[in-house]
């Protein structure tokens, strides 16, 4: 088999080439994928086995190169389904933490969120605990949180628009809440979305979550259901996320990306974005900058 090594960085192309080529025995890049807004991407093709790919991934990851570098099998580079987490992936915030701020409980709720995303707490239990803490919070807080706090991460809209323009389905799947997934999906351009449901009495939150809860396994189920509907396999899917509840779908997909993720996620993903933005996910699929939409 052969391998594709894609490096994306906010640096001069010559410097990026020299930094990576040095670790690849002086091999020159096969292709320049282009530059956009200060980001540059280069691609190398090398012979290699899956074991060699894993070793190379570890080797490159241990080097102090300020670049996002993916080591991938050649073939089937462009995926036909994008399925992504929302909080701290497509958007820069954790919606539940921002809601908690309006109840004066952000520090307490954020601490639970952090532990859950690291895989230290059961996701469902952590979710119900945090939502329970918000019982009585007025519904106007949801509107205010979205309007004042929630922002798309750089490259989110371009990633979605470019994949859609090339025939891919795009789905936002979140352990967060449909109030936010519906709005974020619309803002970023996703075609579909799934999330959990906050229960309210018409004026305030009741502190309850609709059942069943969408957690780690439900995200994997969503991947399989959308893939089946599109008539494609798991290998045709790109899945992205940052927390432990994203691991099942990330590991099952053809290209699983950890985005500024917790260590437990980055360790098991096929590639990670730590230095650049969501447009790196397009470069990892072999898109050239001139093909980007939006």
PDB file of C-alpha atoms in Angstrom:
ATOM      1  CA  UNK A   1       0.000   0.000   0.000  1.00  0.00           C
ATOM      2  CA  UNK A   2       1.001   3.620  -0.235  1.00  0.00           C
ATOM      3  CA  UNK A   3       0.628   6.452   2.247  1.00  0.00           C
ATOM      4  CA  UNK A   4      -0.398  10.082   1.986  1.00  0.00           C
ATOM      5  CA  UNK A   5       1.225  12.510   4.389  1.00  0.00           C
ATOM      6  CA  UNK A   6      -0.518  15.877   4.515  1.00  0.00           C
ATOM      7  CA  UNK A   7       0.958  18.760   6.492  1.00  0.00           C
ATOM      8  CA  UNK A   8      -0.956  21.978   7.191  1.00  0.00           C
ATOM      9  CA  UNK A   9       0.563  24.950   8.979  1.00  0.00           C
ATOM     10  CA  UNK A  10       0.520  28.704   9.350  1.00  0.00           C
ATOM     11  CA  UNK A  11       4.056  29.131   8.071  1.00  0.00           C
ATOM     12  CA  UNK A  12       6.050  29.677   4.912  1.00  0.00           C
ATOM     13  CA  UNK A  13       5.730  26.767   2.467  1.00  0.00           C
ATOM     14  CA  UNK A  14       9.494  26.345   2.171  1.00  0.00           C
ATOM     15  CA  UNK A  15       9.880  26.151   5.940  1.00  0.00           C
ATOM     16  CA  UNK A  16       7.061  23.610   6.219  1.00  0.00           C
ATOM     17  CA  UNK A  17       8.565  21.506   3.441  1.00  0.00           C
ATOM     18  CA  UNK A  18      11.992  21.538   5.062  1.00  0.00           C
ATOM     19  CA  UNK A  19      10.627  20.687   8.513  1.00  0.00           C
ATOM     20  CA  UNK A  20       8.610  17.686   7.360  1.00  0.00           C
ATOM     21  CA  UNK A  21      10.974  16.453   4.635  1.00  0.00           C
ATOM     22  CA  UNK A  22      13.748  16.224   7.212  1.00  0.00           C
ATOM     23  CA  UNK A  23      11.646  13.665   9.110  1.00  0.00           C
ATOM     24  CA  UNK A  24      10.862  11.761   5.897  1.00  0.00           C
ATOM     25  CA  UNK A  25      14.450  11.170   4.856  1.00  0.00           C
ATOM     26  CA  UNK A  26      14.643  14.204   2.621  1.00  0.00           C
ATOM     27  CA  UNK A  27      11.754  13.179   0.359  1.00  0.00           C
ATOM     28  CA  UNK A  28      10.233  16.156  -1.442  1.00  0.00           C
ATOM     29  CA  UNK A  29       6.473  16.741  -1.368  1.00  0.00           C
ATOM     30  CA  UNK A  30       4.475  15.242  -4.203  1.00  0.00           C
ATOM     31  CA  UNK A  31       1.917  18.009  -4.365  1.00  0.00           C
ATOM     32  CA  UNK A  32       1.296  21.518  -3.124  1.00  0.00           C
ATOM     33  CA  UNK A  33      -2.310  21.812  -2.006  1.00  0.00           C
ATOM     34  CA  UNK A  34      -2.118  25.578  -1.855  1.00  0.00           C
ATOM     35  CA  UNK A  35      -2.509  28.315   0.696  1.00  0.00           C
ATOM     36  CA  UNK A  36      -5.427  30.233   2.155  1.00  0.00           C
ATOM     37  CA  UNK A  37      -5.490  32.981   4.789  1.00  0.00           C
ATOM     38  CA  UNK A  38      -1.962  32.214   5.909  1.00  0.00           C
ATOM     39  CA  UNK A  39      -2.390  28.425   5.973  1.00  0.00           C
ATOM     40  CA  UNK A  40      -0.276  26.327   3.622  1.00  0.00           C
ATOM     41  CA  UNK A  41      -0.667  22.614   2.862  1.00  0.00           C
ATOM     42  CA  UNK A  42       1.706  20.096   1.292  1.00  0.00           C
ATOM     43  CA  UNK A  43       1.245  16.418   0.456  1.00  0.00           C
ATOM     44  CA  UNK A  44       3.760  13.569   0.247  1.00  0.00           C
ATOM     45  CA  UNK A  45       3.267  10.055  -1.167  1.00  0.00           C
ATOM     46  CA  UNK A  46       5.325   7.206   0.275  1.00  0.00           C
ATOM     47  CA  UNK A  47       5.163   3.408   0.232  1.00  0.00           C
ATOM     48  CA  UNK A  48       4.174   1.932   3.569  1.00  0.00           C
ATOM     49  CA  UNK A  49       2.125  -0.584   5.523  1.00  0.00           C
ATOM     50  CA  UNK A  50      -0.507   0.176   8.183  1.00  0.00           C
ATOM     51  CA  UNK A  51       2.095  -0.578  10.872  1.00  0.00           C
ATOM     52  CA  UNK A  52       4.562   1.782   9.227  1.00  0.00           C
ATOM     53  CA  UNK A  53       1.850   4.436   9.025  1.00  0.00           C
ATOM     54  CA  UNK A  54       1.230   4.126  12.759  1.00  0.00           C
ATOM     55  CA  UNK A  55       4.936   4.403  13.538  1.00  0.00           C
ATOM     56  CA  UNK A  56       5.333   7.404  11.249  1.00  0.00           C
ATOM     57  CA  UNK A  57       2.315   9.086  12.811  1.00  0.00           C
ATOM     58  CA  UNK A  58       3.851   8.641  16.256  1.00  0.00           C
ATOM     59  CA  UNK A  59       7.253   9.818  15.053  1.00  0.00           C
ATOM     60  CA  UNK A  60       5.924  12.983  13.432  1.00  0.00           C
ATOM     61  CA  UNK A  61       3.671  13.705  16.380  1.00  0.00           C
ATOM     62  CA  UNK A  62       6.650  13.652  18.712  1.00  0.00           C
ATOM     63  CA  UNK A  63       8.499  16.300  16.728  1.00  0.00           C
ATOM     64  CA  UNK A  64       8.166  19.965  17.609  1.00  0.00           C
ATOM     65  CA  UNK A  65       6.726  20.950  14.246  1.00  0.00           C
ATOM     66  CA  UNK A  66       3.904  23.517  14.617  1.00  0.00           C
ATOM     67  CA  UNK A  67       1.838  21.819  11.935  1.00  0.00           C
ATOM     68  CA  UNK A  68      -1.113  19.462  11.699  1.00  0.00           C
ATOM     69  CA  UNK A  69       0.199  16.342   9.977  1.00  0.00           C
ATOM     70  CA  UNK A  70      -1.982  13.433   8.871  1.00  0.00           C
ATOM     71  CA  UNK A  71      -0.561  10.055   7.837  1.00  0.00           C
ATOM     72  CA  UNK A  72      -3.263   8.277   5.849  1.00  0.00           C
ATOM     73  CA  UNK A  73      -3.686   5.371   3.473  1.00  0.00           C
ATOM     74  CA  UNK A  74      -3.889   6.413  -0.156  1.00  0.00           C
ATOM     75  CA  UNK A  75      -7.214   6.002  -1.920  1.00  0.00           C
ATOM     76  CA  UNK A  76     -10.753   7.066  -1.047  1.00  0.00           C
ATOM     77  CA  UNK A  77      -9.442  10.380   0.213  1.00  0.00           C
ATOM     78  CA  UNK A  78     -12.568  12.458  -0.344  1.00  0.00           C
ATOM     79  CA  UNK A  79     -15.322  11.389   1.987  1.00  0.00           C
ATOM     80  CA  UNK A  80     -19.019  11.364   1.148  1.00  0.00           C
ATOM     81  CA  UNK A  81     -20.426  12.010   4.616  1.00  0.00           C
ATOM     82  CA  UNK A  82     -19.285  14.559   7.197  1.00  0.00           C
ATOM     83  CA  UNK A  83     -20.540  13.884  10.706  1.00  0.00           C
ATOM     84  CA  UNK A  84     -19.354  16.285  13.366  1.00  0.00           C
ATOM     85  CA  UNK A  85     -19.709  17.111  17.013  1.00  0.00           C
ATOM     86  CA  UNK A  86     -20.865  20.642  17.805  1.00  0.00           C
ATOM     87  CA  UNK A  87     -19.532  21.972  21.123  1.00  0.00           C
ATOM     88  CA  UNK A  88     -15.827  22.898  21.036  1.00  0.00           C
ATOM     89  CA  UNK A  89     -15.624  21.519  17.491  1.00  0.00           C
ATOM     90  CA  UNK A  90     -17.895  23.383  15.083  1.00  0.00           C
ATOM     91  CA  UNK A  91     -18.400  26.119  17.667  1.00  0.00           C
ATOM     92  CA  UNK A  92     -15.849  27.460  20.110  1.00  0.00           C
ATOM     93  CA  UNK A  93     -17.972  27.028  23.221  1.00  0.00           C
ATOM     94  CA  UNK A  94     -19.728  24.431  25.364  1.00  0.00           C
ATOM     95  CA  UNK A  95     -23.366  25.535  25.215  1.00  0.00           C
ATOM     96  CA  UNK A  96     -24.312  24.028  28.564  1.00  0.00           C
ATOM     97  CA  UNK A  97     -21.451  25.834  30.283  1.00  0.00           C
ATOM     98  CA  UNK A  98     -22.568  29.122  28.752  1.00  0.00           C
ATOM     99  CA  UNK A  99     -26.148  28.518  29.884  1.00  0.00           C
ATOM    100  CA  UNK A 100     -24.879  27.791  33.381  1.00  0.00           C
ATOM    101  CA  UNK A 101     -23.258  31.221  33.464  1.00  0.00           C
ATOM    102  CA  UNK A 102     -26.717  32.782  33.391  1.00  0.00           C
ATOM    103  CA  UNK A 103     -27.535  30.760  36.512  1.00  0.00           C
ATOM    104  CA  UNK A 104     -24.285  31.734  38.218  1.00  0.00           C
ATOM    105  CA  UNK A 105     -23.032  28.145  38.008  1.00  0.00           C
ATOM    106  CA  UNK A 106     -20.529  28.185  35.152  1.00  0.00           C
ATOM    107  CA  UNK A 107     -17.519  27.126  37.222  1.00  0.00           C
ATOM    108  CA  UNK A 108     -19.335  24.161  38.749  1.00  0.00           C
ATOM    109  CA  UNK A 109     -20.887  22.997  35.476  1.00  0.00           C
ATOM    110  CA  UNK A 110     -17.695  23.529  33.469  1.00  0.00           C
ATOM    111  CA  UNK A 111     -15.746  21.337  35.876  1.00  0.00           C
ATOM    112  CA  UNK A 112     -18.177  18.465  35.283  1.00  0.00           C
ATOM    113  CA  UNK A 113     -18.098  19.062  31.515  1.00  0.00           C
ATOM    114  CA  UNK A 114     -14.300  18.889  31.460  1.00  0.00           C
ATOM    115  CA  UNK A 115     -14.226  15.584  33.339  1.00  0.00           C
ATOM    116  CA  UNK A 116     -16.933  14.086  31.132  1.00  0.00           C
ATOM    117  CA  UNK A 117     -15.132  15.107  27.943  1.00  0.00           C
ATOM    118  CA  UNK A 118     -11.928  13.537  29.261  1.00  0.00           C
ATOM    119  CA  UNK A 119     -13.796  10.275  29.779  1.00  0.00           C
ATOM    120  CA  UNK A 120     -13.524  10.453  33.561  1.00  0.00           C
ATOM    121  CA  UNK A 121     -17.301  10.546  34.098  1.00  0.00           C
ATOM    122  CA  UNK A 122     -20.208   8.696  32.519  1.00  0.00           C
ATOM    123  CA  UNK A 123     -21.589  11.028  29.858  1.00  0.00           C
ATOM    124  CA  UNK A 124     -25.282  10.406  30.558  1.00  0.00           C
ATOM    125  CA  UNK A 125     -24.896  10.861  34.295  1.00  0.00           C
ATOM    126  CA  UNK A 126     -22.822  13.999  33.846  1.00  0.00           C
ATOM    127  CA  UNK A 127     -25.384  15.441  31.440  1.00  0.00           C
ATOM    128  CA  UNK A 128     -28.382  14.847  33.688  1.00  0.00           C
ATOM    129  CA  UNK A 129     -26.489  16.253  36.674  1.00  0.00           C
ATOM    130  CA  UNK A 130     -25.585  19.451  34.852  1.00  0.00           C
ATOM    131  CA  UNK A 131     -29.051  19.974  33.402  1.00  0.00           C
ATOM    132  CA  UNK A 132     -30.558  19.339  36.827  1.00  0.00           C
ATOM    133  CA  UNK A 133     -28.471  22.202  38.186  1.00  0.00           C
ATOM    134  CA  UNK A 134     -30.213  24.551  35.728  1.00  0.00           C
ATOM    135  CA  UNK A 135     -33.756  23.837  36.936  1.00  0.00           C
ATOM    136  CA  UNK A 136     -35.761  27.067  36.958  1.00  0.00           C
ATOM    137  CA  UNK A 137     -33.527  28.931  34.505  1.00  0.00           C
ATOM    138  CA  UNK A 138     -35.728  31.120  32.313  1.00  0.00           C
ATOM    139  CA  UNK A 139     -36.002  30.233  28.625  1.00  0.00           C
ATOM    140  CA  UNK A 140     -34.802  33.691  27.662  1.00  0.00           C
ATOM    141  CA  UNK A 141     -31.350  32.537  28.771  1.00  0.00           C
ATOM    142  CA  UNK A 142     -31.199  30.167  25.790  1.00  0.00           C
ATOM    143  CA  UNK A 143     -31.826  33.016  23.356  1.00  0.00           C
ATOM    144  CA  UNK A 144     -29.304  35.206  25.133  1.00  0.00           C
ATOM    145  CA  UNK A 145     -26.656  32.488  25.302  1.00  0.00           C
ATOM    146  CA  UNK A 146     -26.907  31.756  21.597  1.00  0.00           C
ATOM    147  CA  UNK A 147     -26.970  35.405  20.532  1.00  0.00           C
ATOM    148  CA  UNK A 148     -24.182  36.608  22.817  1.00  0.00           C
ATOM    149  CA  UNK A 149     -21.886  33.636  23.356  1.00  0.00           C
ATOM    150  CA  UNK A 150     -21.954  31.130  20.486  1.00  0.00           C
ATOM    151  CA  UNK A 151     -19.524  31.522  17.574  1.00  0.00           C
ATOM    152  CA  UNK A 152     -18.494  29.238  14.729  1.00  0.00           C
ATOM    153  CA  UNK A 153     -14.912  28.042  14.810  1.00  0.00           C
ATOM    154  CA  UNK A 154     -12.691  29.250  11.936  1.00  0.00           C
ATOM    155  CA  UNK A 155     -13.162  27.193   8.800  1.00  0.00           C
ATOM    156  CA  UNK A 156     -16.435  25.570   9.877  1.00  0.00           C
ATOM    157  CA  UNK A 157     -18.617  27.076   7.157  1.00  0.00           C
ATOM    158  CA  UNK A 158     -15.942  26.498   4.493  1.00  0.00           C
ATOM    159  CA  UNK A 159     -15.560  22.838   5.474  1.00  0.00           C
ATOM    160  CA  UNK A 160     -19.304  22.228   5.248  1.00  0.00           C
ATOM    161  CA  UNK A 161     -19.851  24.248   2.060  1.00  0.00           C
ATOM    162  CA  UNK A 162     -16.935  22.630   0.225  1.00  0.00           C
ATOM    163  CA  UNK A 163     -17.988  19.096   1.071  1.00  0.00           C
ATOM    164  CA  UNK A 164     -21.596  19.819   0.110  1.00  0.00           C
ATOM    165  CA  UNK A 165     -20.458  21.313  -3.193  1.00  0.00           C
ATOM    166  CA  UNK A 166     -18.664  18.041  -3.896  1.00  0.00           C
ATOM    167  CA  UNK A 167     -21.695  15.876  -3.190  1.00  0.00           C
ATOM    168  CA  UNK A 168     -21.174  14.952   0.457  1.00  0.00           C
ATOM    169  CA  UNK A 169     -23.889  14.810   3.098  1.00  0.00           C
ATOM    170  CA  UNK A 170     -23.227  16.923   6.193  1.00  0.00           C
ATOM    171  CA  UNK A 171     -24.596  16.126   9.640  1.00  0.00           C
ATOM    172  CA  UNK A 172     -24.190  17.804  13.025  1.00  0.00           C
ATOM    173  CA  UNK A 173     -24.554  15.268  15.859  1.00  0.00           C
ATOM    174  CA  UNK A 174     -24.246  16.571  19.398  1.00  0.00           C
ATOM    175  CA  UNK A 175     -24.632  15.504  22.982  1.00  0.00           C
ATOM    176  CA  UNK A 176     -25.772  19.097  23.404  1.00  0.00           C
ATOM    177  CA  UNK A 177     -29.249  20.368  22.738  1.00  0.00           C
ATOM    178  CA  UNK A 178     -31.499  20.740  19.736  1.00  0.00           C
ATOM    179  CA  UNK A 179     -32.169  24.384  20.605  1.00  0.00           C
ATOM    180  CA  UNK A 180     -28.526  24.996  19.711  1.00  0.00           C
ATOM    181  CA  UNK A 181     -27.920  22.284  17.090  1.00  0.00           C
ATOM    182  CA  UNK A 182     -30.742  23.633  14.921  1.00  0.00           C
ATOM    183  CA  UNK A 183     -29.285  27.127  14.961  1.00  0.00           C
ATOM    184  CA  UNK A 184     -25.648  26.105  14.596  1.00  0.00           C
ATOM    185  CA  UNK A 185     -26.510  23.695  11.770  1.00  0.00           C
ATOM    186  CA  UNK A 186     -28.221  26.541   9.945  1.00  0.00           C
ATOM    187  CA  UNK A 187     -25.351  28.966  10.560  1.00  0.00           C
ATOM    188  CA  UNK A 188     -22.672  26.517   9.395  1.00  0.00           C
ATOM    189  CA  UNK A 189     -24.724  25.046   6.547  1.00  0.00           C
ATOM    190  CA  UNK A 190     -25.244  21.466   7.757  1.00  0.00           C
ATOM    191  CA  UNK A 191     -28.058  19.593   6.054  1.00  0.00           C
ATOM    192  CA  UNK A 192     -29.139  17.635   9.147  1.00  0.00           C
ATOM    193  CA  UNK A 193     -28.676  17.726  12.903  1.00  0.00           C
ATOM    194  CA  UNK A 194     -29.338  15.647  16.001  1.00  0.00           C
ATOM    195  CA  UNK A 195     -29.081  16.501  19.684  1.00  0.00           C
ATOM    196  CA  UNK A 196     -30.651  16.107  23.091  1.00  0.00           C
ATOM    197  CA  UNK A 197     -33.818  17.882  24.181  1.00  0.00           C
ATOM    198  CA  UNK A 198     -34.096  20.260  27.120  1.00  0.00           C
ATOM    199  CA  UNK A 199     -37.475  19.934  28.846  1.00  0.00           C
ATOM    200  CA  UNK A 200     -39.252  23.137  29.856  1.00  0.00           C
ATOM    201  CA  UNK A 201     -42.623  24.166  31.279  1.00  0.00           C
ATOM    202  CA  UNK A 202     -43.125  26.995  28.826  1.00  0.00           C
ATOM    203  CA  UNK A 203     -41.296  29.533  30.965  1.00  0.00           C
ATOM    204  CA  UNK A 204     -38.246  27.839  32.443  1.00  0.00           C
ATOM    205  CA  UNK A 205     -36.147  24.686  32.286  1.00  0.00           C
ATOM    206  CA  UNK A 206     -37.437  21.823  34.407  1.00  0.00           C
ATOM    207  CA  UNK A 207     -33.979  20.360  34.946  1.00  0.00           C
ATOM    208  CA  UNK A 208     -34.797  17.316  32.844  1.00  0.00           C
ATOM    209  CA  UNK A 209     -33.506  15.924  29.552  1.00  0.00           C
ATOM    210  CA  UNK A 210     -35.629  14.157  26.956  1.00  0.00           C
ATOM    211  CA  UNK A 211     -35.061  10.419  26.555  1.00  0.00           C
ATOM    212  CA  UNK A 212     -33.306   8.555  25.095  1.00  0.00           C
ATOM    213  CA  UNK A 213     -30.141  10.557  25.696  1.00  0.00           C
ATOM    214  CA  UNK A 214     -27.858  11.029  22.716  1.00  0.00           C
ATOM    215  CA  UNK A 215     -24.424   9.940  23.904  1.00  0.00           C
ATOM    216  CA  UNK A 216     -21.375   8.074  22.647  1.00  0.00           C
ATOM    217  CA  UNK A 217     -23.141   5.048  21.150  1.00  0.00           C
ATOM    218  CA  UNK A 218     -25.970   7.151  19.723  1.00  0.00           C
ATOM    219  CA  UNK A 219     -23.393   9.147  17.756  1.00  0.00           C
ATOM    220  CA  UNK A 220     -22.076   5.917  16.259  1.00  0.00           C
ATOM    221  CA  UNK A 221     -25.644   4.866  15.480  1.00  0.00           C
ATOM    222  CA  UNK A 222     -26.197   8.188  13.713  1.00  0.00           C
ATOM    223  CA  UNK A 223     -23.080   7.615  11.621  1.00  0.00           C
ATOM    224  CA  UNK A 224     -24.302   4.191  10.556  1.00  0.00           C
ATOM    225  CA  UNK A 225     -27.838   5.389   9.832  1.00  0.00           C
ATOM    226  CA  UNK A 226     -26.758   8.332   7.690  1.00  0.00           C
ATOM    227  CA  UNK A 227     -24.167   6.197   5.895  1.00  0.00           C
ATOM    228  CA  UNK A 228     -26.778   3.537   5.143  1.00  0.00           C
ATOM    229  CA  UNK A 229     -29.198   6.169   3.857  1.00  0.00           C
ATOM    230  CA  UNK A 230     -26.482   7.465   1.525  1.00  0.00           C
ATOM    231  CA  UNK A 231     -25.572   3.951   0.381  1.00  0.00           C
ATOM    232  CA  UNK A 232     -21.983   4.249   1.567  1.00  0.00           C
ATOM    233  CA  UNK A 233     -19.686   2.452   4.007  1.00  0.00           C
ATOM    234  CA  UNK A 234     -18.020   3.666   7.187  1.00  0.00           C
ATOM    235  CA  UNK A 235     -14.828   4.133   5.184  1.00  0.00           C
ATOM    236  CA  UNK A 236     -16.582   6.889   3.206  1.00  0.00           C
ATOM    237  CA  UNK A 237     -17.213   8.931   6.368  1.00  0.00           C
ATOM    238  CA  UNK A 238     -15.219  11.686   8.024  1.00  0.00           C
ATOM    239  CA  UNK A 239     -16.080  12.131  11.719  1.00  0.00           C
ATOM    240  CA  UNK A 240     -14.821  14.918  13.962  1.00  0.00           C
ATOM    241  CA  UNK A 241     -14.991  15.736  17.635  1.00  0.00           C
ATOM    242  CA  UNK A 242     -13.098  16.711  20.757  1.00  0.00           C
ATOM    243  CA  UNK A 243     -14.523  14.671  23.633  1.00  0.00           C
ATOM    244  CA  UNK A 244     -14.662  11.093  24.860  1.00  0.00           C
ATOM    245  CA  UNK A 245     -18.279  10.767  23.721  1.00  0.00           C
ATOM    246  CA  UNK A 246     -17.053  11.279  20.132  1.00  0.00           C
ATOM    247  CA  UNK A 247     -14.586   8.389  20.205  1.00  0.00           C
ATOM    248  CA  UNK A 248     -16.866   5.644  18.900  1.00  0.00           C
ATOM    249  CA  UNK A 249     -17.789   7.514  15.731  1.00  0.00           C
ATOM    250  CA  UNK A 250     -14.235   8.818  15.245  1.00  0.00           C
ATOM    251  CA  UNK A 251     -12.721   5.329  15.461  1.00  0.00           C
ATOM    252  CA  UNK A 252     -15.399   3.782  13.225  1.00  0.00           C
ATOM    253  CA  UNK A 253     -15.092   6.308  10.409  1.00  0.00           C
ATOM    254  CA  UNK A 254     -12.761   6.213   7.437  1.00  0.00           C
ATOM    255  CA  UNK A 255     -11.190   9.473   8.597  1.00  0.00           C
ATOM    256  CA  UNK A 256     -11.608  10.285  12.274  1.00  0.00           C
ATOM    257  CA  UNK A 257     -10.279  13.691  13.291  1.00  0.00           C
ATOM    258  CA  UNK A 258      -9.629  14.939  16.812  1.00  0.00           C
ATOM    259  CA  UNK A 259     -10.173  18.700  16.840  1.00  0.00           C
ATOM    260  CA  UNK A 260      -8.269  20.489  19.633  1.00  0.00           C
ATOM    261  CA  UNK A 261      -9.297  17.404  21.536  1.00  0.00           C
ATOM    262  CA  UNK A 262      -8.858  15.796  24.915  1.00  0.00           C
ATOM    263  CA  UNK A 263      -5.812  13.469  25.073  1.00  0.00           C
ATOM    264  CA  UNK A 264      -7.910  10.299  25.122  1.00  0.00           C
ATOM    265  CA  UNK A 265      -9.448  11.335  21.793  1.00  0.00           C
ATOM    266  CA  UNK A 266      -6.284  12.572  20.093  1.00  0.00           C
ATOM    267  CA  UNK A 267      -4.531   9.308  20.967  1.00  0.00           C
ATOM    268  CA  UNK A 268      -7.039   7.198  19.026  1.00  0.00           C
ATOM    269  CA  UNK A 269      -8.063   9.427  16.116  1.00  0.00           C
ATOM    270  CA  UNK A 270      -6.655   8.938  12.616  1.00  0.00           C
ATOM    271  CA  UNK A 271      -5.531  12.567  12.546  1.00  0.00           C
ATOM    272  CA  UNK A 272      -5.632  15.629  14.763  1.00  0.00           C
ATOM    273  CA  UNK A 273      -6.066  19.357  14.272  1.00  0.00           C
ATOM    274  CA  UNK A 274      -4.148  21.203  16.979  1.00  0.00           C
ATOM    275  CA  UNK A 275      -2.380  24.102  15.272  1.00  0.00           C
ATOM    276  CA  UNK A 276      -4.668  25.236  12.444  1.00  0.00           C
ATOM    277  CA  UNK A 277      -8.411  25.303  11.831  1.00  0.00           C
ATOM    278  CA  UNK A 278     -11.214  23.191  10.409  1.00  0.00           C
ATOM    279  CA  UNK A 279     -10.060  23.745   6.837  1.00  0.00           C
ATOM    280  CA  UNK A 280      -7.271  21.277   7.600  1.00  0.00           C
ATOM    281  CA  UNK A 281      -9.957  18.582   7.354  1.00  0.00           C
ATOM    282  CA  UNK A 282     -10.329  19.516   3.677  1.00  0.00           C
ATOM    283  CA  UNK A 283      -6.602  19.415   3.043  1.00  0.00           C
ATOM    284  CA  UNK A 284      -6.444  16.001   4.749  1.00  0.00           C
ATOM    285  CA  UNK A 285      -8.950  14.796   2.129  1.00  0.00           C
ATOM    286  CA  UNK A 286      -6.755  16.062  -0.690  1.00  0.00           C
ATOM    287  CA  UNK A 287      -8.754  19.171  -1.533  1.00  0.00           C
ATOM    288  CA  UNK A 288      -6.716  22.029  -2.938  1.00  0.00           C
ATOM    289  CA  UNK A 289      -7.196  25.532  -1.562  1.00  0.00           C
ATOM    290  CA  UNK A 290      -8.554  26.703  -4.915  1.00  0.00           C
ATOM    291  CA  UNK A 291     -11.456  24.251  -4.495  1.00  0.00           C
ATOM    292  CA  UNK A 292     -12.606  25.704  -1.184  1.00  0.00           C
ATOM    293  CA  UNK A 293     -16.098  27.184  -1.125  1.00  0.00           C
ATOM    294  CA  UNK A 294     -16.855  30.139   1.121  1.00  0.00           C
TER     295      UNK A 294
END
